[in-house]
Short mmCIF file of C-alpha atoms in Angstrom, two decimals:
data_model
loop_
_atom_site.label_atom_id
_atom_site.label_comp_id
_atom_site.label_asym_id
_atom_site.label_seq_id
_atom_site.Cartn_x
_atom_site.Cartn_y
_atom_site.Cartn_z
CA MET T 386 133.20 55.86 35.89
CA PRO T 387 136.46 57.77 36.60
CA SER T 388 137.65 58.07 40.18
CA THR T 389 137.06 61.43 41.89
CA HIS T 390 139.95 60.78 44.28
CA THR T 391 142.91 62.20 42.38
CA ALA T 392 146.11 63.27 44.04
CA ILE T 393 146.50 67.02 44.46
CA PRO T 394 149.97 68.31 43.54
CA ALA T 395 151.98 69.79 46.42
CA LYS T 396 152.68 73.01 44.48
CA VAL T 397 150.97 75.00 41.75
CA LYS T 398 152.06 77.84 39.52
CA ILE T 399 149.48 80.57 38.99
CA GLU T 400 149.33 84.05 37.56
CA MET T 401 147.30 86.83 39.14
CA SER T 402 147.18 90.59 38.99
CA SER T 403 149.52 92.53 41.25
CA ASP T 404 146.45 94.28 42.70
CA LEU T 405 144.96 90.95 43.78
CA LEU T 406 148.28 89.81 45.27
CA MET T 407 148.58 93.06 47.23
CA GLN T 408 144.99 92.70 48.46
CA LEU T 409 145.57 89.12 49.63
CA ILE T 410 148.76 90.12 51.45
CA TYR T 411 147.10 93.14 53.08
CA GLN T 412 144.21 90.93 54.27
CA GLY T 413 146.66 88.40 55.68
CA GLN T 414 145.49 85.66 53.31
CA VAL T 415 148.98 85.26 51.78
CA LYS T 416 152.27 85.66 53.63
CA GLY T 417 155.65 86.38 52.11
CA ASN T 418 157.01 82.95 52.92
CA ASP T 419 154.05 81.39 51.08
CA CYS T 420 155.42 82.66 47.76
CA ARG T 421 158.49 82.19 45.63
CA CYS T 422 159.23 84.92 43.10
CA LEU T 423 159.98 83.69 39.60
CA ASP T 424 161.06 87.04 38.16
CA ALA T 425 162.25 90.50 39.20
CA ASN T 426 158.86 92.20 38.70
CA THR T 427 157.15 89.70 40.98
CA LYS T 428 159.84 90.14 43.61
CA GLN T 429 159.35 93.91 43.54
CA VAL T 430 155.55 93.66 43.84
CA LEU T 431 155.79 91.13 46.67
CA TRP T 432 158.39 93.15 48.53
CA LEU T 433 156.43 96.41 48.21
CA SER T 434 153.19 94.68 49.22
CA LEU T 435 154.77 93.19 52.33
CA LEU T 436 156.39 96.51 53.20
CA ASN T 437 153.15 98.45 52.77
CA SER T 438 151.10 95.93 54.74
CA SER T 439 153.58 96.01 57.63
CA VAL T 440 153.55 99.82 57.70
CA ASP T 441 149.74 99.88 57.71
CA THR T 442 149.65 97.24 60.49
CA ASP T 443 152.09 99.25 62.61
CA GLU T 444 150.00 102.40 62.24
CA VAL T 445 146.83 100.61 63.33
CA SER T 446 148.45 99.17 66.45
CA LEU T 447 149.81 102.52 67.65
#
């Protein structure tokens, strides 16, 4: 019987929709420093998502 105790890699590479990424950032589930952008489109989506979530957070706290 194979062992169920396999080592989990420290990092993974995944692909997800920009909508899902924005939703996770807005909900606070993913932070900017949790991600590393691998291309220019991803960098733009991440940057805009972080910017929009910080603007929305500032408006709520006013």
